[in-house]
PDB file of N, CA and C in Angstrom:
ATOM      1  N   MET J   4      83.406 102.657  99.093  1.00  0.00           N
ATOM      2  CA  MET J   4      83.396 101.569  99.645  1.00  0.00           C
ATOM      3  C   MET J   4      82.950 100.604  99.391  1.00  0.00           C
ATOM      4  N   SER J   5      81.909 100.401  98.042  1.00  0.00           N
ATOM      5  CA  SER J   5      81.733  99.383  96.989  1.00  0.00           C
ATOM      6  C   SER J   5      82.488  99.154  96.085  1.00  0.00           C
ATOM      7  N   THR J   6      82.869  97.908  95.511  1.00  0.00           N
ATOM      8  CA  THR J   6      83.351  97.890  94.132  1.00  0.00           C
ATOM      9  C   THR J   6      82.387  98.124  92.973  1.00  0.00           C
ATOM     10  N   LYS J   7      81.126  98.029  93.117  1.00  0.00           N
ATOM     11  CA  LYS J   7      80.339  97.709  92.428  1.00  0.00           C
ATOM     12  C   LYS J   7      80.033  96.370  91.726  1.00  0.00           C
ATOM     13  N   THR J   8      81.075  95.907  91.392  1.00  0.00           N
ATOM     14  CA  THR J   8      81.243  94.844  91.069  1.00  0.00           C
ATOM     15  C   THR J   8      79.729  93.716  90.600  1.00  0.00           C
ATOM     16  N   PHE J   9      79.158  93.529  91.669  1.00  0.00           N
ATOM     17  CA  PHE J   9      77.860  93.246  91.533  1.00  0.00           C
ATOM     18  C   PHE J   9      76.359  93.684  91.323  1.00  0.00           C
ATOM     19  N   ILE J  10      76.494  95.016  91.233  1.00  0.00           N
ATOM     20  CA  ILE J  10      75.549  95.813  91.024  1.00  0.00           C
ATOM     21  C   ILE J  10      74.595  95.673  89.477  1.00  0.00           C
ATOM     22  N   PRO J  11      75.030  94.439  88.357  1.00  0.00           N
ATOM     23  CA  PRO J  11      74.355  94.526  87.551  1.00  0.00           C
ATOM     24  C   PRO J  11      73.607  93.536  87.985  1.00  0.00           C
ATOM     25  N   VAL J  12      73.932  92.348  88.699  1.00  0.00           N
ATOM     26  CA  VAL J  12      72.967  91.449  88.529  1.00  0.00           C
ATOM     27  C   VAL J  12      71.975  91.854  89.863  1.00  0.00           C
ATOM     28  N   TRP J  13      72.367  92.549  91.141  1.00  0.00           N
ATOM     29  CA  TRP J  13      71.628  93.324  91.390  1.00  0.00           C
ATOM     30  C   TRP J  13      70.415  93.821  91.342  1.00  0.00           C
ATOM     31  N   ASN J  14      70.687  94.409  90.271  1.00  0.00           N
ATOM     32  CA  ASN J  14      70.119  95.494  89.265  1.00  0.00           C
ATOM     33  C   ASN J  14      68.608  94.629  88.882  1.00  0.00           C
ATOM     34  N   LYS J  15      69.546  93.368  88.234  1.00  0.00           N
ATOM     35  CA  LYS J  15      68.519  92.581  87.307  1.00  0.00           C
ATOM     36  C   LYS J  15      67.097  91.869  88.163  1.00  0.00           C
ATOM     37  N   TYR J  16      67.560  91.815  89.736  1.00  0.00           N
ATOM     38  CA  TYR J  16      67.250  91.314  90.427  1.00  0.00           C
ATOM     39  C   TYR J  16      66.185  91.817  91.257  1.00  0.00           C
ATOM     40  N   ARG J  17      66.146  93.267  91.052  1.00  0.00           N
ATOM     41  CA  ARG J  17      65.601  94.604  91.988  1.00  0.00           C
ATOM     42  C   ARG J  17      63.975  94.146  92.111  1.00  0.00           C
ATOM     43  N   PRO J  18      63.486  93.856  90.792  1.00  0.00           N
ATOM     44  CA  PRO J  18      62.140  93.638  91.023  1.00  0.00           C
ATOM     45  C   PRO J  18      61.519  92.678  91.971  1.00  0.00           C
ATOM     46  N   VAL J  19      62.132  91.614  91.852  1.00  0.00           N
ATOM     47  CA  VAL J  19      62.151  90.353  92.354  1.00  0.00           C
ATOM     48  C   VAL J  19      62.267  90.570  93.988  1.00  0.00           C
ATOM     49  N   ILE J  20      63.201  91.387  94.290  1.00  0.00           N
ATOM     50  CA  ILE J  20      63.747  91.339  95.802  1.00  0.00           C
ATOM     51  C   ILE J  20      62.268  92.453  96.215  1.00  0.00           C
ATOM     52  N   LEU J  21      62.351  93.578  95.513  1.00  0.00           N
ATOM     53  CA  LEU J  21      61.321  94.592  95.964  1.00  0.00           C
ATOM     54  C   LEU J  21      59.880  93.709  96.132  1.00  0.00           C
ATOM     55  N   LYS J  22      59.617  93.060  95.483  1.00  0.00           N
ATOM     56  CA  LYS J  22      58.297  92.054  95.668  1.00  0.00           C
ATOM     57  C   LYS J  22      58.245  91.227  96.853  1.00  0.00           C
ATOM     58  N   MET J  23      59.526  90.642  97.085  1.00  0.00           N
ATOM     59  CA  MET J  23      59.738  89.868  98.138  1.00  0.00           C
ATOM     60  C   MET J  23      59.742  90.815  99.525  1.00  0.00           C
ATOM     61  N   MET J  24      60.186  91.814  99.308  1.00  0.00           N
ATOM     62  CA  MET J  24      60.339  93.076 100.715  1.00  0.00           C
ATOM     63  C   MET J  24      58.575  93.167 101.168  1.00  0.00           C
ATOM     64  N   ILE J  25      57.874  93.261 100.010  1.00  0.00           N
ATOM     65  CA  ILE J  25      56.679  93.714 100.284  1.00  0.00           C
ATOM     66  C   ILE J  25      55.937  92.195 100.931  1.00  0.00           C
ATOM     67  N   ASP J  26      56.084  90.978 100.212  1.00  0.00           N
ATOM     68  CA  ASP J  26      55.355  90.065 100.611  1.00  0.00           C
ATOM     69  C   ASP J  26      55.764  89.484 101.609  1.00  0.00           C
ATOM     70  N   SER J  27      57.091  89.870 102.336  1.00  0.00           N
ATOM     71  CA  SER J  27      57.775  89.336 103.362  1.00  0.00           C
ATOM     72  C   SER J  27      57.150  89.796 104.914  1.00  0.00           C
ATOM     73  N   SER J  28      56.056  90.758 104.708  1.00  0.00           N
ATOM     74  CA  SER J  28      54.945  90.811 105.886  1.00  0.00           C
ATOM     75  C   SER J  28      54.845  89.748 106.927  1.00  0.00           C
ATOM     76  N   ASN J  29      54.377  88.947 105.710  1.00  0.00           N
ATOM     77  CA  ASN J  29      53.742  87.071 106.537  1.00  0.00           C
ATOM     78  C   ASN J  29      54.392  86.470 106.755  1.00  0.00           C
ATOM     79  N   GLU J  30      55.201  86.201 105.835  1.00  0.00           N
ATOM     80  CA  GLU J  30      56.588  85.555 106.004  1.00  0.00           C
ATOM     81  C   GLU J  30      57.813  84.990 105.253  1.00  0.00           C
ATOM     82  N   GLU J  31      58.875  84.807 105.703  1.00  0.00           N
ATOM     83  CA  GLU J  31      60.187  85.109 105.138  1.00  0.00           C
ATOM     84  C   GLU J  31      60.085  84.518 103.649  1.00  0.00           C
ATOM     85  N   GLN J  32      60.532  85.184 103.175  1.00  0.00           N
ATOM     86  CA  GLN J  32      60.943  84.661 101.326  1.00  0.00           C
ATOM     87  C   GLN J  32      61.809  84.595 101.048  1.00  0.00           C
ATOM     88  N   THR J  33      62.077  83.320 100.339  1.00  0.00           N
ATOM     89  CA  THR J  33      63.444  83.259  99.630  1.00  0.00           C
ATOM     90  C   THR J  33      63.296  83.159  98.124  1.00  0.00           C
ATOM     91  N   TYR J  34      64.440  83.255  97.509  1.00  0.00           N
ATOM     92  CA  TYR J  34      64.473  83.113  96.055  1.00  0.00           C
ATOM     93  C   TYR J  34      65.958  82.450  95.646  1.00  0.00           C
ATOM     94  N   GLN J  35      65.455  81.630  94.519  1.00  0.00           N
ATOM     95  CA  GLN J  35      67.053  80.920  94.092  1.00  0.00           C
ATOM     96  C   GLN J  35      67.669  81.755  93.099  1.00  0.00           C
ATOM     97  N   LEU J  36      68.611  82.295  93.437  1.00  0.00           N
ATOM     98  CA  LEU J  36      69.847  83.017  92.634  1.00  0.00           C
ATOM     99  C   LEU J  36      70.248  82.074  91.623  1.00  0.00           C
ATOM    100  N   SER J  37      70.683  82.963  90.386  1.00  0.00           N
ATOM    101  CA  SER J  37      71.683  81.935  89.474  1.00  0.00           C
ATOM    102  C   SER J  37      73.479  81.721  89.954  1.00  0.00           C
ATOM    103  N   GLN J  38      73.836  80.989  90.850  1.00  0.00           N
ATOM    104  CA  GLN J  38      75.319  80.844  91.046  1.00  0.00           C
ATOM    105  C   GLN J  38      75.883  81.415  89.849  1.00  0.00           C
ATOM    106  N   HIS J  39      75.877  80.972  88.529  1.00  0.00           N
ATOM    107  CA  HIS J  39      76.949  81.536  87.483  1.00  0.00           C
ATOM    108  C   HIS J  39      77.137  83.072  87.297  1.00  0.00           C
ATOM    109  N   GLU J  40      76.018  83.674  87.818  1.00  0.00           N
ATOM    110  CA  GLU J  40      75.736  85.381  87.319  1.00  0.00           C
ATOM    111  C   GLU J  40      76.867  85.852  88.377  1.00  0.00           C
ATOM    112  N   PHE J  41      77.099  85.216  89.571  1.00  0.00           N
ATOM    113  CA  PHE J  41      77.541  85.884  90.864  1.00  0.00           C
ATOM    114  C   PHE J  41      78.955  85.955  90.287  1.00  0.00           C
ATOM    115  N   LYS J  42      79.259  84.495  90.055  1.00  0.00           N
ATOM    116  CA  LYS J  42      80.376  83.645  89.866  1.00  0.00           C
ATOM    117  C   LYS J  42      81.283  84.406  88.961  1.00  0.00           C
ATOM    118  N   ALA J  43      80.466  84.349  87.772  1.00  0.00           N
ATOM    119  CA  ALA J  43      80.939  85.574  86.280  1.00  0.00           C
ATOM    120  C   ALA J  43      81.435  86.727  86.347  1.00  0.00           C
ATOM    121  N   LEU J  44      81.069  87.224  87.773  1.00  0.00           N
ATOM    122  CA  LEU J  44      81.509  88.631  88.079  1.00  0.00           C
ATOM    123  C   LEU J  44      82.503  88.823  88.675  1.00  0.00           C
ATOM    124  N   ASN J  45      82.841  87.734  89.241  1.00  0.00           N
ATOM    125  CA  ASN J  45      84.108  87.656  90.194  1.00  0.00           C
ATOM    126  C   ASN J  45      84.521  86.260  90.578  1.00  0.00           C
ATOM    127  N   PRO J  46      85.001  85.886  89.771  1.00  0.00           N
ATOM    128  CA  PRO J  46      85.549  84.005  90.103  1.00  0.00           C
ATOM    129  C   PRO J  46      86.564  84.042  91.139  1.00  0.00           C
ATOM    130  N   LYS J  47      87.342  84.965  91.657  1.00  0.00           N
ATOM    131  CA  LYS J  47      88.198  85.008  92.563  1.00  0.00           C
ATOM    132  C   LYS J  47      87.554  85.126  94.077  1.00  0.00           C
ATOM    133  N   GLN J  48      86.209  85.561  94.363  1.00  0.00           N
ATOM    134  CA  GLN J  48      85.633  85.641  95.269  1.00  0.00           C
ATOM    135  C   GLN J  48      86.249  85.195  96.386  1.00  0.00           C
ATOM    136  N   LYS J  49      86.889  85.852  97.432  1.00  0.00           N
ATOM    137  CA  LYS J  49      87.440  85.200  98.617  1.00  0.00           C
ATOM    138  C   LYS J  49      86.327  85.021  99.567  1.00  0.00           C
ATOM    139  N   GLY J  50      86.060  84.107 100.508  1.00  0.00           N
ATOM    140  CA  GLY J  50      85.222  83.661 101.525  1.00  0.00           C
ATOM    141  C   GLY J  50      83.726  83.523 100.981  1.00  0.00           C
ATOM    142  N   GLY J  51      83.645  83.224  99.851  1.00  0.00           N
ATOM    143  CA  GLY J  51      82.618  82.643  99.654  1.00  0.00           C
ATOM    144  C   GLY J  51      81.377  83.912  99.203  1.00  0.00           C
ATOM    145  N   PHE J  52      79.952  83.685  98.704  1.00  0.00           N
ATOM    146  CA  PHE J  52      79.300  84.642  98.640  1.00  0.00           C
ATOM    147  C   PHE J  52      78.285  84.838  99.523  1.00  0.00           C
ATOM    148  N   THR J  53      78.404  84.223 100.650  1.00  0.00           N
ATOM    149  CA  THR J  53      77.118  84.159 101.574  1.00  0.00           C
ATOM    150  C   THR J  53      77.179  85.654 102.419  1.00  0.00           C
ATOM    151  N   PHE J  54      76.222  86.299 102.851  1.00  0.00           N
ATOM    152  CA  PHE J  54      76.060  87.304 103.700  1.00  0.00           C
ATOM    153  C   PHE J  54      74.982  87.487 104.265  1.00  0.00           C
ATOM    154  N   LYS J  55      74.825  88.697 105.719  1.00  0.00           N
ATOM    155  CA  LYS J  55      73.591  88.740 105.975  1.00  0.00           C
ATOM    156  C   LYS J  55      73.469  90.176 106.550  1.00  0.00           C
ATOM    157  N   LEU J  56      73.001  90.959 105.702  1.00  0.00           N
ATOM    158  CA  LEU J  56      72.613  92.446 105.703  1.00  0.00           C
ATOM    159  C   LEU J  56      71.459  92.518 106.732  1.00  0.00           C
ATOM    160  N   GLN J  57      71.104  93.263 107.708  1.00  0.00           N
ATOM    161  CA  GLN J  57      70.043  94.085 108.355  1.00  0.00           C
ATOM    162  C   GLN J  57      70.171  95.522 108.065  1.00  0.00           C
ATOM    163  N   VAL J  58      68.549  96.060 107.881  1.00  0.00           N
ATOM    164  CA  VAL J  58      68.503  97.446 107.388  1.00  0.00           C
ATOM    165  C   VAL J  58      67.471  97.940 108.315  1.00  0.00           C
ATOM    166  N   ALA J  59      67.193  98.989 108.762  1.00  0.00           N
ATOM    167  CA  ALA J  59      66.240  99.979 109.279  1.00  0.00           C
ATOM    168  C   ALA J  59      66.418 100.988 109.629  1.00  0.00           C
ATOM    169  N   ASN J  60      65.341 101.689 109.437  1.00  0.00           N
ATOM    170  CA  ASN J  60      65.206 103.455 109.526  1.00  0.00           C
ATOM    171  C   ASN J  60      65.835 103.865 108.400  1.00  0.00           C
ATOM    172  N   GLY J  61      66.055 103.286 107.173  1.00  0.00           N
ATOM    173  CA  GLY J  61      66.730 104.398 106.150  1.00  0.00           C
ATOM    174  C   GLY J  61      68.114 103.512 106.233  1.00  0.00           C
ATOM    175  N   LYS J  62      68.618 103.020 107.163  1.00  0.00           N
ATOM    176  CA  LYS J  62      70.199 102.788 107.011  1.00  0.00           C
ATOM    177  C   LYS J  62      70.639 101.165 107.410  1.00  0.00           C
ATOM    178  N   ALA J  63      71.940 101.036 106.871  1.00  0.00           N
ATOM    179  CA  ALA J  63      72.111  99.333 107.211  1.00  0.00           C
ATOM    180  C   ALA J  63      72.832  99.522 108.476  1.00  0.00           C
ATOM    181  N   LYS J  64      72.317  98.807 109.283  1.00  0.00           N
ATOM    182  CA  LYS J  64      72.707  98.482 110.561  1.00  0.00           C
ATOM    183  C   LYS J  64      73.630  97.504 110.791  1.00  0.00           C
ATOM    184  N   ASN J  65      73.961  96.473 110.045  1.00  0.00           N
ATOM    185  CA  ASN J  65      75.325  95.721 109.884  1.00  0.00           C
ATOM    186  C   ASN J  65      75.125  95.194 108.395  1.00  0.00           C
ATOM    187  N   GLY J  66      76.482  94.404 108.540  1.00  0.00           N
ATOM    188  CA  GLY J  66      76.906  93.538 107.188  1.00  0.00           C
ATOM    189  C   GLY J  66      77.494  94.001 105.921  1.00  0.00           C
ATOM    190  N   LEU J  67      77.487  95.265 105.848  1.00  0.00           N
ATOM    191  CA  LEU J  67      78.378  95.877 104.984  1.00  0.00           C
ATOM    192  C   LEU J  67      79.883  95.748 104.841  1.00  0.00           C
ATOM    193  N   LYS J  68      80.184  95.572 106.159  1.00  0.00           N
ATOM    194  CA  LYS J  68      81.775  96.156 106.392  1.00  0.00           C
ATOM    195  C   LYS J  68      82.192  94.446 105.502  1.00  0.00           C
ATOM    196  N   ASP J  69      82.118  93.488 105.972  1.00  0.00           N
ATOM    197  CA  ASP J  69      82.537  92.061 105.443  1.00  0.00           C
ATOM    198  C   ASP J  69      82.016  91.563 103.828  1.00  0.00           C
ATOM    199  N   SER J  70      81.179  92.246 103.219  1.00  0.00           N
ATOM    200  CA  SER J  70      80.560  92.112 101.880  1.00  0.00           C
ATOM    201  C   SER J  70      80.246  92.817 101.269  1.00  0.00           C
ATOM    202  N   ILE J  71      81.309  92.330  99.567  1.00  0.00           N
ATOM    203  CA  ILE J  71      80.916  93.149  98.804  1.00  0.00           C
ATOM    204  C   ILE J  71      79.581  93.074  98.153  1.00  0.00           C
ATOM    205  N   LEU J  72      79.020  91.509  98.265  1.00  0.00           N
ATOM    206  CA  LEU J  72      77.870  91.385  97.842  1.00  0.00           C
ATOM    207  C   LEU J  72      76.686  92.504  98.645  1.00  0.00           C
ATOM    208  N   ALA J  73      76.769  92.390  99.974  1.00  0.00           N
ATOM    209  CA  ALA J  73      75.971  93.182 100.795  1.00  0.00           C
ATOM    210  C   ALA J  73      75.724  94.603 100.662  1.00  0.00           C
ATOM    211  N   GLN J  74      77.173  94.916 100.074  1.00  0.00           N
ATOM    212  CA  GLN J  74      77.089  96.812  99.802  1.00  0.00           C
ATOM    213  C   GLN J  74      76.782  96.780  98.685  1.00  0.00           C
ATOM    214  N   ASP J  75      76.521  95.941  97.743  1.00  0.00           N
ATOM    215  CA  ASP J  75      76.076  96.234  96.457  1.00  0.00           C
ATOM    216  C   ASP J  75      74.394  96.127  96.294  1.00  0.00           C
ATOM    217  N   LEU J  76      74.160  95.356  97.254  1.00  0.00           N
ATOM    218  CA  LEU J  76      73.059  95.023  97.503  1.00  0.00           C
ATOM    219  C   LEU J  76      72.255  95.986  97.940  1.00  0.00           C
ATOM    220  N   TRP J  77      72.994  96.897  98.923  1.00  0.00           N
ATOM    221  CA  TRP J  77      72.631  98.254  99.775  1.00  0.00           C
ATOM    222  C   TRP J  77      72.481  99.007  98.538  1.00  0.00           C
ATOM    223  N   ASP J  78      73.719  99.393  97.748  1.00  0.00           N
ATOM    224  CA  ASP J  78      73.321 100.494  96.756  1.00  0.00           C
ATOM    225  C   ASP J  78      72.311 100.291  96.135  1.00  0.00           C
ATOM    226  N   ILE J  79      71.616  99.223  95.620  1.00  0.00           N
ATOM    227  CA  ILE J  79      70.675  99.138  94.612  1.00  0.00           C
ATOM    228  C   ILE J  79      69.295  99.350  95.101  1.00  0.00           C
ATOM    229  N   LEU J  80      69.338  98.893  96.765  1.00  0.00           N
ATOM    230  CA  LEU J  80      68.100  99.165  97.343  1.00  0.00           C
ATOM    231  C   LEU J  80      68.091 100.633  97.538  1.00  0.00           C
ATOM    232  N   GLN J  81      69.134 101.700  97.834  1.00  0.00           N
ATOM    233  CA  GLN J  81      68.928 102.728  97.886  1.00  0.00           C
ATOM    234  C   GLN J  81      68.443 103.489  96.346  1.00  0.00           C
ATOM    235  N   TYR J  82      68.901 102.812  95.335  1.00  0.00           N
ATOM    236  CA  TYR J  82      68.380 103.732  94.318  1.00  0.00           C
ATOM    237  C   TYR J  82      66.908 103.599  94.037  1.00  0.00           C
ATOM    238  N   SER J  83      66.040 102.639  94.938  1.00  0.00           N
ATOM    239  CA  SER J  83      64.791 102.229  94.391  1.00  0.00           C
ATOM    240  C   SER J  83      63.750 103.089  95.682  1.00  0.00           C
ATOM    241  N   PRO J  84      62.885 103.868  95.117  1.00  0.00           N
ATOM    242  CA  PRO J  84      62.316 104.789  95.742  1.00  0.00           C
ATOM    243  C   PRO J  84      61.202 103.733  96.619  1.00  0.00           C
ATOM    244  N   LYS J  85      61.196 103.013  96.223  1.00  0.00           N
ATOM    245  CA  LYS J  85      60.290 102.016  96.790  1.00  0.00           C
ATOM    246  C   LYS J  85      60.846 101.318  98.337  1.00  0.00           C
ATOM    247  N   ALA J  86      62.208 100.871  97.619  1.00  0.00           N
ATOM    248  CA  ALA J  86      62.684 100.251  98.724  1.00  0.00           C
ATOM    249  C   ALA J  86      63.262 101.012  99.985  1.00  0.00           C
ATOM    250  N   THR J  87      63.472 101.961  99.489  1.00  0.00           N
ATOM    251  CA  THR J  87      63.711 103.251 100.705  1.00  0.00           C
ATOM    252  C   THR J  87      62.937 103.595 101.821  1.00  0.00           C
ATOM    253  N   GLU J  88      61.174 103.673 101.017  1.00  0.00           N
ATOM    254  CA  GLU J  88      60.055 103.589 101.526  1.00  0.00           C
ATOM    255  C   GLU J  88      59.811 102.725 102.389  1.00  0.00           C
ATOM    256  N   LEU J  89      60.052 101.377 102.154  1.00  0.00           N
ATOM    257  CA  LEU J  89      59.881 100.112 102.781  1.00  0.00           C
ATOM    258  C   LEU J  89      60.712 100.327 103.829  1.00  0.00           C
ATOM    259  N   ILE J  90      62.079 100.667 103.677  1.00  0.00           N
ATOM    260  CA  ILE J  90      63.079 100.485 104.741  1.00  0.00           C
ATOM    261  C   ILE J  90      62.908 101.475 105.901  1.00  0.00           C
ATOM    262  N   ALA J  91      62.600 102.666 105.205  1.00  0.00           N
ATOM    263  CA  ALA J  91      61.927 103.552 106.033  1.00  0.00           C
ATOM    264  C   ALA J  91      61.141 103.136 107.318  1.00  0.00           C
ATOM    265  N   ASP J  92      60.141 102.333 106.966  1.00  0.00           N
ATOM    266  CA  ASP J  92      59.234 101.995 107.949  1.00  0.00           C
ATOM    267  C   ASP J  92      59.423 100.488 108.562  1.00  0.00           C
ATOM    268  N   SER J  93      60.116  99.716 108.069  1.00  0.00           N
ATOM    269  CA  SER J  93      60.367  98.421 108.743  1.00  0.00           C
ATOM    270  C   SER J  93      61.876  98.147 108.806  1.00  0.00           C
ATOM    271  N   GLU J  94      61.990  96.933 109.513  1.00  0.00           N
ATOM    272  CA  GLU J  94      63.541  96.165 109.477  1.00  0.00           C
ATOM    273  C   GLU J  94      63.292  95.180 108.733  1.00  0.00           C
ATOM    274  N   PHE J  95      64.666  94.702 107.962  1.00  0.00           N
ATOM    275  CA  PHE J  95      64.491  94.070 107.315  1.00  0.00           C
ATOM    276  C   PHE J  95      66.044  92.876 107.438  1.00  0.00           C
ATOM    277  N   GLU J  96      65.899  92.084 107.048  1.00  0.00           N
ATOM    278  CA  GLU J  96      67.156  91.352 106.882  1.00  0.00           C
ATOM    279  C   GLU J  96      67.023  90.678 105.259  1.00  0.00           C
ATOM    280  N   PHE J  97      68.526  90.741 105.005  1.00  0.00           N
ATOM    281  CA  PHE J  97      68.619  90.116 103.638  1.00  0.00           C
ATOM    282  C   PHE J  97      69.931  89.135 103.418  1.00  0.00           C
ATOM    283  N   ALA J  98      69.901  87.860 103.394  1.00  0.00           N
ATOM    284  CA  ALA J  98      70.814  86.827 103.506  1.00  0.00           C
ATOM    285  C   ALA J  98      70.816  86.075 102.254  1.00  0.00           C
ATOM    286  N   MET J  99      72.112  85.532 102.156  1.00  0.00           N
ATOM    287  CA  MET J  99      72.072  84.966 100.879  1.00  0.00           C
ATOM    288  C   MET J  99      72.784  83.815 101.582  1.00  0.00           C
ATOM    289  N   ASP J 100      72.288  82.451 101.089  1.00  0.00           N
ATOM    290  CA  ASP J 100      73.268  81.218 101.861  1.00  0.00           C
ATOM    291  C   ASP J 100      74.298  80.505 100.753  1.00  0.00           C
ATOM    292  N   LYS J 101      74.908  79.764 101.148  1.00  0.00           N
ATOM    293  CA  LYS J 101      75.740  78.923 100.346  1.00  0.00           C
ATOM    294  C   LYS J 101      75.362  78.241  98.934  1.00  0.00           C
ATOM    295  N   ASN J 102      74.261  77.873  98.935  1.00  0.00           N
ATOM    296  CA  ASN J 102      73.499  77.885  97.654  1.00  0.00           C
ATOM    297  C   ASN J 102      72.561  78.617  96.801  1.00  0.00           C
ATOM    298  N   PHE J 103      73.001  79.926  97.118  1.00  0.00           N
ATOM    299  CA  PHE J 103      72.551  81.094  96.483  1.00  0.00           C
ATOM    300  C   PHE J 103      71.226  81.224  96.321  1.00  0.00           C
ATOM    301  N   VAL J 104      70.688  80.982  97.680  1.00  0.00           N
ATOM    302  CA  VAL J 104      69.310  81.465  98.108  1.00  0.00           C
ATOM    303  C   VAL J 104      69.262  82.588  98.616  1.00  0.00           C
ATOM    304  N   LEU J 105      68.580  83.617  98.280  1.00  0.00           N
ATOM    305  CA  LEU J 105      68.248  84.479  98.790  1.00  0.00           C
ATOM    306  C   LEU J 105      66.900  84.739  99.783  1.00  0.00           C
ATOM    307  N   HIS J 106      67.461  85.208 100.907  1.00  0.00           N
ATOM    308  CA  HIS J 106      66.122  85.068 101.832  1.00  0.00           C
ATOM    309  C   HIS J 106      65.731  86.449 102.555  1.00  0.00           C
ATOM    310  N   VAL J 107      64.739  86.773 102.375  1.00  0.00           N
ATOM    311  CA  VAL J 107      64.197  88.286 102.743  1.00  0.00           C
ATOM    312  C   VAL J 107      63.321  88.187 103.616  1.00  0.00           C
ATOM    313  N   GLN J 108      63.668  89.124 105.198  1.00  0.00           N
ATOM    314  CA  GLN J 108      62.633  88.699 106.455  1.00  0.00           C
ATOM    315  C   GLN J 108      62.529  89.871 106.660  1.00  0.00           C
ATOM    316  N   LYS J 109      61.338  90.282 106.987  1.00  0.00           N
ATOM    317  CA  LYS J 109      60.850  91.694 107.601  1.00  0.00           C
ATOM    318  C   LYS J 109      60.830  91.230 109.427  1.00  0.00           C
ATOM    319  N   LEU J 110      61.513  92.050 109.848  1.00  0.00           N
ATOM    320  CA  LEU J 110      62.095  91.878 111.214  1.00  0.00           C
ATOM    321  C   LEU J 110      60.621  92.078 112.503  1.00  0.00           C
ATOM    322  N   THR J 111      60.695  93.646 112.028  1.00  0.00           N
ATOM    323  CA  THR J 111      59.759  94.470 112.858  1.00  0.00           C
ATOM    324  C   THR J 111      59.749  95.930 112.237  1.00  0.00           C
ATOM    325  N   PRO J 112      58.110  95.916 112.513  1.00  0.00           N
ATOM    326  CA  PRO J 112      58.162  97.568 112.103  1.00  0.00           C
ATOM    327  C   PRO J 112      58.881  98.686 112.646  1.00  0.00           C
ATOM    328  N   VAL J 113      59.279  99.522 112.269  1.00  0.00           N
ATOM    329  CA  VAL J 113      59.972 100.686 113.059  1.00  0.00           C
ATOM    330  C   VAL J 113      59.157 101.518 113.441  1.00  0.00           C
ATOM    331  N   MET J 114      59.078 101.852 115.169  1.00  0.00           N
ATOM    332  CA  MET J 114      58.500 103.057 115.775  1.00  0.00           C
ATOM    333  C   MET J 114      58.963 104.077 115.590  1.00  0.00           C
TER     334      MET J 114
END
């Protein structure tokens, strides 16, 4: 499904994303990503670089169909034992806005 275009940049930021997931239990976390890194990987990206991805119970709930960025982020999260553990226990939302700020929010613990 994913083209794997953005795997290298998501892999680079994986430690930051994991820390954001852990810290998001108190409040939404944000992190400024480097716009040039994403644009260099796909300069002809259609529809911009924004996305919203919701995950829970070890699965992506929505956001994968419309965004290669979200698909590749999801792939990277699945490679991480810590991320899969966190996603198994809680619902998270990952979003990137048009200014390349990544937002990570823990929505609810999964019952």
